[in-house]
Every structure is written in C-alpha cells, then in structure tokens.
Coordinates of C-alpha atoms in Angstrom, one line a residue:
Chain A
X1 CA 11.8 14.7 3.1
X2 CA 9.6 13.6 0.3
X3 CA 6.2 12.5 1.3
X4 CA 5.2 8.9 1.0
X5 CA 4.0 7.6 -2.3
X6 CA 1.8 4.7 -3.1
X7 CA 2.9 2.3 -5.8
X8 CA 1.4 -0.7 -7.2
X9 CA 2.1 -3.8 -5.1
X10 CA 4.3 -6.1 -7.2
X11 CA 2.9 -9.1 -5.3
X12 CA -0.6 -8.4 -6.4
X13 CA -0.2 -10.4 -9.7
X14 CA 1.3 -13.5 -8.2
X15 CA -0.9 -13.6 -5.1
X16 CA -3.8 -15.3 -6.7
X17 CA -2.3 -18.7 -7.6
X18 CA -0.6 -18.9 -4.2
X19 CA -3.8 -18.4 -2.3
X20 CA -5.4 -21.9 -2.6
X21 CA -2.2 -23.7 -1.7
X22 CA -1.6 -21.9 1.6
X23 CA -5.2 -21.1 2.6
X24 CA -7.6 -23.8 1.6
X25 CA -7.9 -26.4 4.3
X26 CA -9.0 -29.2 1.9
X27 CA -5.6 -29.4 0.3
X28 CA -3.5 -32.4 1.3
X29 CA -1.0 -30.4 3.4
X30 CA -3.8 -28.2 4.9
X31 CA -6.1 -29.1 7.7
X32 CA -8.0 -26.8 9.9
X33 CA -5.6 -27.0 12.8
X34 CA -2.7 -26.2 10.6
X35 CA -4.4 -23.2 9.1
X36 CA -5.3 -21.9 12.5
X37 CA -1.8 -22.3 13.7
X38 CA -0.4 -20.6 10.6
X39 CA -2.8 -17.7 11.1
X40 CA -2.0 -17.4 14.8
X41 CA 1.7 -17.1 14.0
X42 CA 1.0 -14.6 11.2
X43 CA -1.1 -12.5 13.5
X44 CA 1.5 -12.8 16.3
X45 CA 4.0 -11.1 14.0
X46 CA 1.4 -8.4 13.2
X47 CA 0.1 -7.6 16.6
X48 CA 2.7 -5.2 17.8
X49 CA 2.4 -2.8 14.9
X50 CA -1.4 -3.2 14.8
X51 CA -1.7 -2.2 18.5
X52 CA 0.5 0.9 17.9
X53 CA -1.7 1.8 14.9
X54 CA -4.8 1.2 16.9
X55 CA -3.7 3.5 19.8
X56 CA -1.8 6.2 17.9
X57 CA -3.4 6.3 14.5
X58 CA -6.8 4.7 14.0
X59 CA -8.3 5.6 17.4
X60 CA -7.1 9.3 17.1
X61 CA -8.7 9.5 13.6
X62 CA -12.0 8.3 15.1
X63 CA -11.5 10.6 18.0
X64 CA -10.9 13.6 15.8
X65 CA -14.4 13.2 14.4
X66 CA -15.9 12.7 17.9
X67 CA -14.0 15.6 19.5
X68 CA -15.3 18.0 16.8
X69 CA -18.9 17.6 18.2
X70 CA -18.0 17.5 21.9
X71 CA -17.1 20.0 24.5
X72 CA -14.8 19.1 27.4
X73 CA -15.3 21.1 30.6
X74 CA -13.5 20.1 33.8
X75 CA -13.2 16.6 32.5
X76 CA -16.9 16.3 31.6
X77 CA -17.6 15.6 28.0
X78 CA -20.9 16.7 26.5
X79 CA -22.2 16.6 22.9
X80 CA -22.7 20.0 21.4
X81 CA -23.6 19.3 17.8
X82 CA -22.2 21.9 15.4
X83 CA -21.4 24.4 18.1
X84 CA -17.6 24.0 17.7
X85 CA -17.8 24.7 14.0
X86 CA -19.9 27.9 14.7
X87 CA -17.3 29.0 17.3
X88 CA -14.5 28.5 14.8
X89 CA -16.4 30.1 12.0
X90 CA -17.1 33.2 14.1
X91 CA -13.6 33.7 15.2
X92 CA -12.1 36.7 13.4
X93 CA -8.8 34.8 13.1
X94 CA -10.6 32.1 11.0
X95 CA -10.8 34.1 7.8
X96 CA -7.3 35.5 8.3
X97 CA -5.8 32.1 9.0
X98 CA -7.3 30.7 5.8
X99 CA -6.3 33.7 3.7
X100 CA -2.8 33.5 5.1
X101 CA -2.6 29.7 4.5
X102 CA -3.8 30.1 0.9
X103 CA -1.4 33.0 0.4
X104 CA 1.4 30.8 1.8
X105 CA 0.3 28.0 -0.5
X106 CA 0.3 30.2 -3.6
X107 CA 3.7 31.6 -2.7
X108 CA 5.1 28.2 -1.8
X109 CA 3.9 26.9 -5.2
X110 CA 5.5 29.8 -7.0
X111 CA 8.8 29.3 -5.2
X112 CA 8.6 25.8 -3.7
X113 CA 7.3 24.2 -6.9
X114 CA 9.1 26.1 -9.6
X115 CA 12.5 26.6 -7.9
X116 CA 13.2 22.9 -7.4
X117 CA 12.1 22.1 -11.0
X118 CA 14.3 24.8 -12.5
X119 CA 17.1 23.7 -10.2
X120 CA 16.8 20.1 -11.4
X121 CA 16.7 21.3 -15.1
X122 CA 19.9 23.2 -14.5
X123 CA 21.7 20.4 -12.7
X124 CA 20.7 17.9 -15.3
X125 CA 22.4 20.0 -18.1
X126 CA 25.8 19.7 -16.6
X127 CA 28.1 16.8 -17.4
X128 CA 30.3 17.6 -14.3
X129 CA 29.8 18.0 -10.6
X130 CA 26.2 16.7 -10.6
X131 CA 27.0 14.8 -7.4
X132 CA 28.3 17.9 -5.7
X133 CA 25.3 20.0 -6.7
X134 CA 22.8 17.3 -5.6
X135 CA 24.6 17.1 -2.3
X136 CA 24.3 20.8 -1.8
X137 CA 20.7 21.0 -2.5
X138 CA 19.8 18.1 -0.2
X139 CA 22.0 19.3 2.7
X140 CA 19.4 21.6 4.4
X141 CA 16.9 18.7 4.4
X142 CA 19.1 17.0 6.9
X143 CA 19.2 19.9 9.4
X144 CA 16.8 19.9 12.4
X145 CA 14.1 22.4 11.4
X146 CA 14.6 24.2 14.7
X147 CA 18.2 24.9 13.7
X148 CA 17.4 26.1 10.1
X149 CA 14.5 28.2 11.2
X150 CA 16.4 30.0 14.0
X151 CA 19.3 30.4 11.6
X152 CA 17.0 32.2 9.1
X153 CA 15.7 34.3 11.9
X154 CA 19.2 35.7 12.3
X155 CA 19.8 36.1 8.6
X156 CA 16.5 38.1 8.3
X157 CA 17.3 40.4 11.2
X158 CA 16.8 44.0 9.9
X159 CA 19.9 45.2 11.8
X160 CA 22.6 42.6 11.8
X161 CA 21.1 40.2 9.3
X162 CA 23.1 39.0 6.3
X163 CA 20.2 39.4 3.8
X164 CA 20.1 43.1 4.1
X165 CA 23.9 43.1 3.8
X166 CA 23.8 41.1 0.6
X167 CA 21.0 43.3 -0.8
X168 CA 23.0 46.3 0.1
X169 CA 25.8 45.1 -2.2
X170 CA 23.3 45.4 -5.0
X171 CA 22.1 48.8 -3.8
X172 CA 18.7 47.5 -2.6
X173 CA 17.5 49.3 0.5
X174 CA 17.2 47.3 3.8
X175 CA 14.0 45.4 4.4
X176 CA 12.1 44.7 7.6
X177 CA 11.5 41.1 6.4
X178 CA 9.7 39.2 9.2
X179 CA 8.6 42.4 11.0
X180 CA 6.7 43.8 8.1
X181 CA 3.2 42.4 7.5
X182 CA 3.8 42.7 3.7
X183 CA 7.0 40.7 3.5
X184 CA 6.6 38.4 6.6
X185 CA 4.9 35.6 4.8
X186 CA 7.2 35.8 1.8
X187 CA 10.2 35.6 4.2
X188 CA 8.7 32.5 5.8
X189 CA 8.2 30.9 2.4
X190 CA 11.8 31.6 1.3
X191 CA 13.1 29.9 4.4
X192 CA 10.7 27.0 4.0
X193 CA 11.8 26.5 0.4
X194 CA 15.5 26.5 1.3
X195 CA 14.8 23.9 4.0
X196 CA 12.6 21.6 2.0
X197 CA 13.5 21.8 -1.7
X198 CA 16.1 19.0 -1.7
X199 CA 13.7 16.1 -1.8
X200 CA 11.6 17.5 -4.7
X201 CA 14.8 18.4 -6.7
X202 CA 16.1 14.9 -6.5
X203 CA 12.8 13.4 -7.6
X204 CA 12.6 15.8 -10.6
X205 CA 16.2 14.9 -11.5
X206 CA 15.3 11.3 -11.5
X207 CA 12.3 12.1 -13.8
X208 CA 14.4 14.2 -16.2
X209 CA 16.7 11.2 -16.8
X210 CA 13.7 9.4 -18.2
X211 CA 13.0 12.0 -20.9
X212 CA 14.0 10.5 -24.3
X213 CA 16.7 12.5 -26.0
X214 CA 15.2 12.0 -29.5
X215 CA 12.3 14.2 -28.5
X216 CA 14.7 17.1 -28.0
X217 CA 16.4 16.4 -31.3
X218 CA 13.0 16.3 -33.1
X219 CA 12.0 19.6 -31.4
X220 CA 15.3 21.2 -32.6
X221 CA 14.6 20.1 -36.2
X222 CA 11.3 22.0 -35.8
X223 CA 13.3 25.0 -34.8
X224 CA 12.4 25.1 -31.1
X225 CA 14.5 27.2 -28.8
X226 CA 15.4 26.4 -25.2
X227 CA 12.2 27.6 -23.6
X228 CA 10.0 25.9 -26.2
X229 CA 11.9 22.6 -25.6
X230 CA 11.2 22.8 -21.9
X231 CA 7.6 23.7 -22.5
X232 CA 6.8 21.3 -25.3
X233 CA 9.1 18.3 -24.4
X234 CA 10.3 18.4 -20.8
X235 CA 7.0 19.5 -19.2
X236 CA 4.7 17.0 -21.0
X237 CA 7.2 14.2 -20.6
X238 CA 7.4 14.7 -16.8
X239 CA 3.7 15.8 -16.5
X240 CA 2.6 13.1 -14.1
X241 CA 5.5 13.7 -11.7
X242 CA 4.9 17.4 -11.8
X243 CA 1.3 16.9 -11.0
X244 CA 2.0 14.5 -8.2
X245 CA 4.5 16.8 -6.7
X246 CA 2.2 19.8 -7.1
X247 CA -0.5 17.9 -5.1
X248 CA 2.0 16.9 -2.5
X249 CA 3.2 20.4 -2.2
X250 CA -0.3 21.7 -1.7
X251 CA -1.0 19.1 1.0
X252 CA 2.3 19.9 2.7
X253 CA 2.1 23.7 2.6
X254 CA -1.6 23.8 3.8
X255 CA -0.2 22.2 7.0
X256 CA 2.6 24.6 7.5
X257 CA 3.3 25.2 11.2
X258 CA 6.9 25.1 12.4
X259 CA 8.2 27.9 10.1
X260 CA 5.8 30.6 11.2
X261 CA 5.8 29.3 14.8
X262 CA 9.5 29.7 15.2
X263 CA 10.1 32.6 12.8
X264 CA 7.4 35.0 13.9
X265 CA 6.0 33.4 17.1
X266 CA 3.1 32.0 15.0
X267 CA 0.9 35.0 14.4
X268 CA 3.5 37.4 13.1
X269 CA 3.0 41.2 12.6
X270 CA -0.7 42.0 12.6
X271 CA -1.5 38.3 12.4
X272 CA 0.1 38.2 8.9
X273 CA 1.5 34.7 9.4
X274 CA -1.3 33.0 11.4
X275 CA -1.9 29.8 9.6
X276 CA -4.8 27.3 10.0
X277 CA -2.6 24.7 11.8
X278 CA -1.3 27.4 14.1
X279 CA -4.9 28.3 14.9
X280 CA -5.5 24.6 15.7
X281 CA -2.5 24.6 18.0
X282 CA -3.7 27.8 19.7
X283 CA -7.2 26.4 20.3
X284 CA -5.9 23.1 21.7
X285 CA -2.8 24.1 23.7
X286 CA -3.3 27.7 24.6
X287 CA -7.1 27.9 25.1
X288 CA -7.6 24.2 26.0
X289 CA -10.6 24.1 23.6
X290 CA -10.1 20.7 22.1
X291 CA -13.5 20.7 20.5
X292 CA -12.8 23.9 18.4
X293 CA -9.3 22.6 17.5
X294 CA -10.9 19.3 16.3
X295 CA -13.6 21.1 14.3
X296 CA -11.1 23.3 12.5
X297 CA -8.9 20.2 12.0
X298 CA -11.8 18.4 10.5
X299 CA -12.4 21.2 8.0
X300 CA -8.7 21.0 6.9
X301 CA -9.0 17.2 6.8
X302 CA -11.9 17.2 4.5
X303 CA -10.3 19.7 2.2
X304 CA -7.0 17.9 2.0
X305 CA -8.5 14.4 1.8
X306 CA -9.8 15.5 -1.6
X307 CA -6.3 16.3 -2.8
X308 CA -5.0 13.1 -1.2
X309 CA -7.6 11.1 -3.0
X310 CA -6.6 12.6 -6.4
X311 CA -3.0 12.1 -5.5
X312 CA -3.4 8.4 -4.7
X313 CA -5.6 7.8 -7.8
X314 CA -3.1 9.4 -10.1
X315 CA -0.2 7.6 -8.5
X316 CA -1.9 4.2 -8.9
X317 CA -2.7 5.0 -12.5
X318 CA 0.9 5.9 -13.0
X319 CA 2.1 2.5 -11.8
X320 CA -0.3 0.4 -13.9
Chain B
X1 CA 27.9 10.1 -21.8
X2 CA 24.5 9.2 -20.6
X3 CA 21.3 10.6 -22.2
X4 CA 21.1 13.8 -24.2
X5 CA 19.4 16.7 -22.5
X6 CA 18.0 20.1 -23.4
X7 CA 21.1 21.5 -25.0
X8 CA 22.3 19.5 -28.0
X9 CA 25.8 18.0 -27.9
X10 CA 26.6 19.6 -31.2
X11 CA 26.0 23.0 -29.8
X12 CA 28.2 22.2 -26.8
X13 CA 31.0 20.9 -29.0
X14 CA 31.5 24.3 -30.7
X15 CA 34.1 26.5 -29.1
X16 CA 31.5 29.1 -28.2
X17 CA 29.3 26.4 -26.7
X18 CA 32.2 25.0 -24.7
X19 CA 33.1 28.4 -23.3
X20 CA 29.4 29.2 -22.4
X21 CA 29.1 25.8 -20.8
X22 CA 32.1 26.4 -18.5
X23 CA 31.0 29.9 -17.6
X24 CA 27.5 28.7 -16.8
X25 CA 28.9 25.8 -14.8
X26 CA 31.2 28.0 -12.7
X27 CA 28.4 30.4 -12.1
X28 CA 26.0 27.7 -10.9
X29 CA 28.6 26.1 -8.7
X30 CA 29.4 29.4 -7.0
X31 CA 25.8 30.4 -6.7
X32 CA 24.7 27.0 -5.3
X33 CA 27.6 26.9 -2.9
X34 CA 26.7 30.4 -1.6
X35 CA 23.0 29.6 -1.4
X36 CA 23.3 26.3 0.4
X37 CA 26.6 26.4 2.2
X38 CA 26.5 30.1 2.9
X39 CA 24.0 30.0 5.7
X40 CA 25.9 27.1 7.2
X41 CA 29.1 29.0 7.0
X42 CA 27.5 31.9 8.7
X43 CA 26.2 29.6 11.4
X44 CA 29.5 28.0 12.2
X45 CA 31.5 31.3 12.1
X46 CA 29.0 33.3 14.1
X47 CA 29.2 30.7 16.8
X48 CA 32.9 31.8 17.0
X49 CA 32.2 35.5 17.3
X50 CA 31.9 37.6 20.4
X51 CA 28.4 38.5 21.5
X52 CA 28.9 42.1 20.3
X53 CA 30.2 41.0 17.0
X54 CA 27.4 38.5 16.4
X55 CA 24.8 41.2 16.6
X56 CA 26.7 44.2 15.2
X57 CA 25.5 46.2 12.2
X58 CA 26.8 45.8 9.6
X59 CA 27.5 42.0 10.1
X60 CA 31.0 40.7 9.5
X61 CA 31.8 38.0 7.0
X62 CA 34.8 36.7 8.9
X63 CA 35.0 36.7 12.7
X64 CA 37.3 39.5 14.0
X65 CA 38.5 37.2 16.7
X66 CA 37.9 33.5 17.2
X67 CA 36.2 32.4 20.3
X68 CA 35.9 28.6 20.2
X69 CA 34.9 28.7 23.9
X70 CA 31.4 29.7 22.8
X71 CA 30.9 26.1 21.7
X72 CA 32.0 25.0 25.2
X73 CA 29.7 27.5 26.8
X74 CA 26.8 26.3 24.7
X75 CA 27.6 22.7 25.7
X76 CA 27.6 23.6 29.4
X77 CA 25.0 26.4 29.8
X78 CA 22.4 24.7 27.6
X79 CA 23.3 21.3 29.0
X80 CA 23.6 20.0 25.4
X81 CA 25.1 16.7 26.6
X82 CA 21.8 15.9 28.3
X83 CA 19.7 17.0 25.4
X84 CA 21.9 15.1 23.0
X85 CA 21.7 11.9 25.1
X86 CA 17.9 12.3 25.3
X87 CA 17.7 12.6 21.5
X88 CA 19.9 9.6 20.9
X89 CA 17.9 7.6 23.4
X90 CA 14.6 8.5 21.7
X91 CA 16.0 8.1 18.2
X92 CA 17.5 4.7 18.7
X93 CA 14.6 3.5 20.8
X94 CA 12.3 4.5 18.0
X95 CA 14.6 2.8 15.5
X96 CA 14.5 -0.4 17.5
X97 CA 10.7 -0.3 17.8
X98 CA 10.3 0.3 14.1
X99 CA 12.8 -2.3 13.1
X100 CA 11.2 -5.0 15.3
X101 CA 7.5 -4.2 14.9
X102 CA 7.4 -2.8 11.4
X103 CA 9.6 -5.5 10.0
X104 CA 7.6 -8.2 11.7
X105 CA 4.3 -6.7 10.4
X106 CA 5.7 -6.3 6.9
X107 CA 7.0 -9.9 6.9
X108 CA 3.7 -11.2 8.1
X109 CA 1.7 -9.2 5.5
X110 CA 4.1 -10.2 2.7
X111 CA 4.9 -13.8 3.4
X112 CA 2.6 -15.3 6.1
X113 CA -0.6 -13.7 4.7
X114 CA -2.9 -13.9 7.7
X115 CA -6.7 -13.7 7.4
X116 CA -7.7 -10.0 7.1
X117 CA -4.1 -9.1 6.3
X118 CA -5.1 -7.2 3.2
X119 CA -7.6 -5.2 5.1
X120 CA -5.1 -4.4 7.9
X121 CA -2.6 -3.2 5.3
X122 CA -5.3 -1.1 3.7
X123 CA -6.1 0.5 7.0
X124 CA -2.5 1.2 7.6
X125 CA -2.0 2.8 4.2
X126 CA -5.2 4.8 4.6
X127 CA -3.5 6.7 7.5
X128 CA -1.1 8.2 4.9
X129 CA -4.1 10.1 3.5
X130 CA -4.9 11.9 6.8
X131 CA -3.0 15.1 7.2
X132 CA -0.6 14.5 10.1
X133 CA -1.1 17.9 11.8
X134 CA -4.8 17.2 12.1
X135 CA -4.1 14.2 14.2
X136 CA -1.8 16.0 16.7
X137 CA -4.7 17.0 19.0
X138 CA -6.4 13.6 19.4
X139 CA -3.0 11.9 19.5
X140 CA -1.9 14.2 22.3
X141 CA -5.1 13.4 24.2
X142 CA -4.4 9.7 23.7
X143 CA -0.8 10.1 25.1
X144 CA -2.3 12.0 28.0
X145 CA -4.5 9.0 28.9
X146 CA -4.0 5.9 26.9
X147 CA -7.3 4.1 26.7
X148 CA -7.7 0.6 28.3
X149 CA -4.3 0.6 29.9
X150 CA -5.0 4.1 31.4
X151 CA -1.4 5.4 31.3
X152 CA -0.2 8.9 31.0
X153 CA 2.8 8.9 28.6
X154 CA 3.8 12.5 29.0
X155 CA 7.5 12.9 29.6
X156 CA 8.1 9.2 28.9
X157 CA 10.1 7.9 26.0
X158 CA 7.1 5.6 25.1
X159 CA 5.4 8.8 23.9
X160 CA 8.0 9.0 21.1
X161 CA 8.7 5.3 20.5
X162 CA 5.2 3.9 20.1
X163 CA 3.8 6.5 17.7
X164 CA 6.9 6.2 15.6
X165 CA 5.9 2.6 14.8
X166 CA 2.8 3.8 13.0
X167 CA 4.8 4.6 9.9
X168 CA 2.7 3.1 7.1
X169 CA 5.2 4.2 4.6
X170 CA 8.0 2.2 6.2
X171 CA 5.8 -0.9 6.4
X172 CA 4.9 -0.4 2.8
X173 CA 8.5 -0.1 1.7
X174 CA 9.5 -3.2 3.7
X175 CA 6.6 -5.2 2.4
X176 CA 7.4 -4.4 -1.2
X177 CA 10.9 -5.4 -0.7
X178 CA 9.9 -8.7 1.0
X179 CA 7.5 -9.4 -1.8
X180 CA 10.4 -9.4 -4.2
X181 CA 12.2 -12.2 -2.3
X182 CA 11.7 -15.4 -4.3
X183 CA 9.2 -17.7 -2.7
X184 CA 11.4 -20.8 -3.5
X185 CA 14.1 -19.5 -1.2
X186 CA 11.7 -19.4 1.7
X187 CA 10.0 -22.7 0.8
X188 CA 13.4 -24.4 0.8
X189 CA 14.1 -23.2 4.3
X190 CA 10.7 -24.3 5.5
X191 CA 11.3 -27.8 4.0
X192 CA 14.4 -28.0 6.1
X193 CA 12.2 -27.4 9.1
X194 CA 12.8 -23.7 9.7
X195 CA 9.9 -21.9 11.4
X196 CA 8.7 -18.4 10.4
X197 CA 10.9 -16.6 12.8
X198 CA 14.0 -18.6 11.7
X199 CA 13.1 -17.9 8.0
X200 CA 12.8 -14.2 8.8
X201 CA 16.1 -14.1 10.7
X202 CA 18.3 -16.3 8.5
X203 CA 16.9 -15.6 5.0
X204 CA 14.7 -12.5 4.8
X205 CA 16.7 -10.1 7.0
X206 CA 20.2 -10.8 5.4
X207 CA 19.0 -10.2 1.9
X208 CA 17.0 -7.1 3.0
X209 CA 20.0 -5.1 4.2
X210 CA 19.6 -2.2 1.7
X211 CA 16.0 -1.5 2.6
X212 CA 16.7 -1.9 6.3
X213 CA 19.4 0.7 6.0
X214 CA 17.2 3.2 4.3
X215 CA 14.4 2.6 6.9
X216 CA 16.8 3.0 9.7
X217 CA 18.3 6.2 8.5
X218 CA 14.9 7.7 8.0
X219 CA 13.8 6.5 11.4
X220 CA 16.7 8.2 13.2
X221 CA 16.5 11.4 11.1
X222 CA 12.8 11.6 11.7
X223 CA 13.1 11.7 15.5
X224 CA 16.0 14.1 15.2
X225 CA 14.0 16.5 13.0
X226 CA 10.7 16.3 14.8
X227 CA 9.6 19.4 16.7
X228 CA 5.9 19.7 17.4
X229 CA 5.2 16.3 18.8
X230 CA 8.2 16.1 21.2
X231 CA 7.4 19.7 22.3
X232 CA 3.9 18.6 23.3
X233 CA 4.6 15.3 25.0
X234 CA 8.0 16.2 26.7
X235 CA 7.2 19.3 28.6
X236 CA 9.9 18.5 31.3
X237 CA 13.1 20.4 30.2
X238 CA 15.3 17.6 31.4
X239 CA 13.5 15.1 29.1
X240 CA 13.5 17.2 26.0
X241 CA 15.1 16.6 22.7
X242 CA 17.8 18.8 21.2
X243 CA 15.4 20.5 18.8
X244 CA 12.9 21.4 21.5
X245 CA 15.5 22.2 24.2
X246 CA 17.3 24.7 22.0
X247 CA 14.0 26.4 21.1
X248 CA 13.0 26.7 24.8
X249 CA 16.4 28.1 25.8
X250 CA 16.7 30.4 22.8
X251 CA 15.7 33.6 24.5
X252 CA 17.8 33.0 27.7
X253 CA 21.3 32.7 26.2
X254 CA 23.4 35.2 24.2
X255 CA 23.1 35.0 20.4
X256 CA 26.6 33.7 19.7
X257 CA 26.1 30.9 22.2
X258 CA 22.7 30.0 20.8
X259 CA 24.2 29.9 17.2
X260 CA 27.0 27.7 18.4
X261 CA 24.3 25.3 19.9
X262 CA 22.5 25.3 16.5
X263 CA 25.7 24.1 14.9
X264 CA 26.1 21.4 17.5
X265 CA 22.5 20.3 17.0
X266 CA 23.0 20.1 13.2
X267 CA 26.2 18.1 13.2
X268 CA 24.9 14.6 13.9
X269 CA 22.4 14.4 11.0
X270 CA 24.8 16.2 8.7
X271 CA 27.5 13.7 9.4
X272 CA 25.0 10.9 9.0
X273 CA 24.1 12.3 5.7
X274 CA 27.7 12.7 4.5
X275 CA 28.4 9.0 5.4
X276 CA 25.2 7.5 4.0
X277 CA 24.3 10.0 1.2
X278 CA 24.0 7.3 -1.4
X279 CA 21.6 5.2 0.6
X280 CA 19.6 8.3 1.6
X281 CA 19.3 9.6 -2.0
X282 CA 18.4 6.2 -3.4
X283 CA 15.9 5.7 -0.5
X284 CA 14.2 8.9 -1.6
X285 CA 13.2 7.4 -4.9
X286 CA 12.6 4.0 -3.4
X287 CA 9.0 5.0 -2.9
X288 CA 8.5 4.4 -6.6
X289 CA 8.1 7.8 -8.0
X290 CA 9.2 7.3 -11.5
X291 CA 8.8 9.3 -14.7

C-alpha cells in the first residue's frame, strides 16, 4: 500500500468568497440563531470521527510524550525525568537495533527503491501486456503479510527451500539465508521488497507516462544511449516523485517490524535482525516497561518527524 | 499508440528492433510470472503435498500425489471458519464505522464548514506525520483502559472498529472528492427544503460512488492485512483474526496443513483484488501523486 500523500486542497481557492455568505450573521439570511444551529448540525456530523481521533490518535500522541518521562510500577505512575532515555541508551541492544535498522534501510533503499523504479521503466517500454505485468507486480500487496512472510520462511529454508534449489540450477552453493547473521537481514529485505513493491511501481508508472517524448528525441539527436537517456531525461523529469518515494521509503523501512518478527522471531541469529521497533515491542510487551518503550519511540518519532516534514513540504510545493 | 518512451519507435520498427522487442518481452513476461506467481504456485501446490514431501530435500516442483484433504484438515484443525468469520466481522464492522463516521466528518468539513473545522482537519492530517508504530504502545494502553468511560476494549471488536475510524487519509480523500461537487447542486436541494442529512444521502453519496468504493476496499483490505494491532488487542484465540490466528497456530500443525491455511487466508483479498483491480489501482494514485 502506498502511504498517504497530501495534496493541495482544491477548495482552498473558492473558500474565501463563500465564507461571508454562510458565516456572517449580519447578512440578510443569517442571524445568530441560524448560525448557531448550522454549526451545531455541522459539529454533529463531525463528533463521531473527532471522538475516535481524540481517544485513539490525539490522546495517544500526548500520552507517548508523557509516558517517556514516567515509570509505571504496580499501577503507580511516577515522574522519572530522563531515566527512561538513560535506560534505553545503556541497553546493549540499543546500538545494535539502530545499526540493524539503518542497515535495513540502506538495503531496502538499494532494493526497495531501485527495483520498483527499474521495473516500472521496463513495463513502460512494452506496448503489450502492460495490464498483466502491472497485475503481477501488485498481486503480493494484496496478500496478508502473515501469509507472505511465512511463505518466504519456507522458501528460505536451507534444506527444503526453493531458493537454494533455484540457486543450485545455476551452480550456486546452498545458503543459510535467515540462519546466517550475514545474510539474515538481506533475506528479510528481499521478502519485504517482494511484498511491498507493487504500490511504488504503479506510482512510478504513472509518473513515467508524464515524461514528454520530445525530450527523448532531443537526447537521441545529441547521441545519448539508453542509460544516458534514463539518467538525463527520465530521472530529472520524475525527480520529485522519486524524492517523495525515497522519503516515504525511509519512513516506512525505519518502522519495519512484521518481517523480522515473523521471519526470524524478531532478533534473528546473534541479534542480526533486531530493529528499533522490535526493541520497542520488547520493552512494552515482553518486559512491561512502557516508559522505556515510549522513550525509544520518541527518539524514532523525532527522527522520522524530520523526514515527514520535508516530505509534506515537498508534496505541497509539488501541488502548487 | 500513446506517448513515446525511452526506445525510439524508429528503432523498434527495424526488423532487428522488432525481434529484440519480442525476445525482451517474452523474457520479462516469463521472469515476472516466475517471480510473482512462482511463490503463490508453490504455496498452493505445497498445500497439496504430503507432510514428508512438503519438507523433503530437494523440494519437488510438482506434487508427487495430490492431497486436497490438507485443505479440509487446515479448515478443521485450525478452525479457519471461526477465524474467517471473526475477520469478516471486524473488517465489515470497520468498514461500516469508517463509511458512516468518516463520510459524515468529511461532508461536514467540506460542505457544512463548522467553526474550527479547519483546525480539526489540520489536527487530523497532522496524525499522518506521526510514525504509526510509535503510537502502538500508548494506543494499546488506551484500549486497555479507555479514559473517561473506563472500559477495557481487549478482546472486543470495538478495539478494531474505533481506531480504524482515525484514518486521516480516508477523510482527506473523501473531503477532496466532496469539494469537487458543485455547490449549485447542493444549494438547489437546500432551496427545495432538504436538510443536510437529506442532501448528503440523496445528492452527495450517489455522485461519490467511485471514491466510496476505493475507501471501502482499502478499509476491508486494511483490517485483513493488519497484524501487530489485532495481535495485541485480541489475545483470546477464539477472537483472533485470520492473520494472527495462523501465526499463533503455526508451530502446532504440520507444514503442509499450515501452507494450505496460508492459501485459504490469502484467497479472499486476492479475489477482491481480481474483481476490483481497476478501482484499486486508480485509488492508489487518487492520493494525488502526479509527476
């Protein structure tokens, strides 16, 4: 699934002239009672969603900040200042989780960012069967992640797994995949890319349709080959989408949880697949240390909020 | 012939270009089919193998003997009927909540314009900037003891339904669509004495069918695919969703039966996709990502 995107509100422009007619009480059809009634109706329509947001979104956001500075013991809540952050910092798993998460992000960018773009480039070149190829690429996105992850667990099995069988056809020796600390994270990323690349590919395809053909013609006159055309025409022309998807990819991969959780039980061989979110999960639900979980979550939040802010700003700029 | 792409039409028109094109095309179709259908083929067929064959080295490409009863066993042993019914119940409940509450909110923000409406919309959209996984812990604590009403939502469908409403992206999509409905249409209805609810029901909803379809599909698929949240708030095995139930039973059933259950769990969303693929694919770009 592609992550949400913010676009410019088309109503923004025509909102201004409308305002005085419907809002100002001094207009002939206005009157204080009427405005009040109109507002009550409008808020009546809003209240259900607002309550859900209040309980399950806004309050939890506030609480995340509070929890990070609290300790809960036998139901008693006490303020502990920065203690939770110190606990998290001193945990030997902290450094490893961040290293793993960054490593995952780098690998996921190499694969999860480049593969869908190249896939879209290839599909876009064909004048036949585009619908079929698009359908194939998006198919895994519709599977429940539990199913695809467990499926990959079997495919990776060093004994009866299909991957070693296929590699064997090409004469490559059998790999340990998930059981080897060196290849565990890469295996997780491959599975994750297979599961999630459909959405990105379709968005790139849509962007590629917008590249003016004349630019390719002009590049050819200048004697550009295939790769130079991609580099000097396609990439600059789709630059903004690429940048937005890159940011989205970073935000998504830094939060990776289900793939390592189901593929390697979370930590993996020698902790090689412990990610930051898995560590948060462990603090909260294995050690019942909500304060430490919140502190670590807050660190992640601050880091990713930076990326989110850039993303939103760029997306807004794109729409204007 | 649409737009021209990387490779020039002149190059493709030459006999050599034509031949290359078809070779590349055949290669890509085979490769993509293997890469994306291959694992699914393996999943369906391994569900038909005997337990020994499913875990034998080297693996077999075609089942030596077909055992369709594995699917029946998975259905019975893992109580998939129960898990499937649970998931349907959660998914369509969440759909109903989202359709009623999110549509009402989007309609209010788009057409009724209440005081502070802009601020409320801003606060809703701001939640999109908070990484979802960070909120799992405080959300879980809220579900454990909802403030003011002091209810524990663990093992109750409300724990799935209510948070599903907080989908700022859906509200945003709906609001944008409602914004595009001409004001004159609604004014005419108001002149005839229709109240806001009547206008929503008789005018806004009928013309909004495409966006409602997209939002509905994503709502159902969202619940179907979710794992971490239902795992946390539905610890009772008899209340679990398909995705969580299969995970918790994974180690207690033979491999071939488990693989058969994976196939069964994947079927509903795959079928939904094959039926509604056009809506789903257009919905993907409805967010407004354009080049």
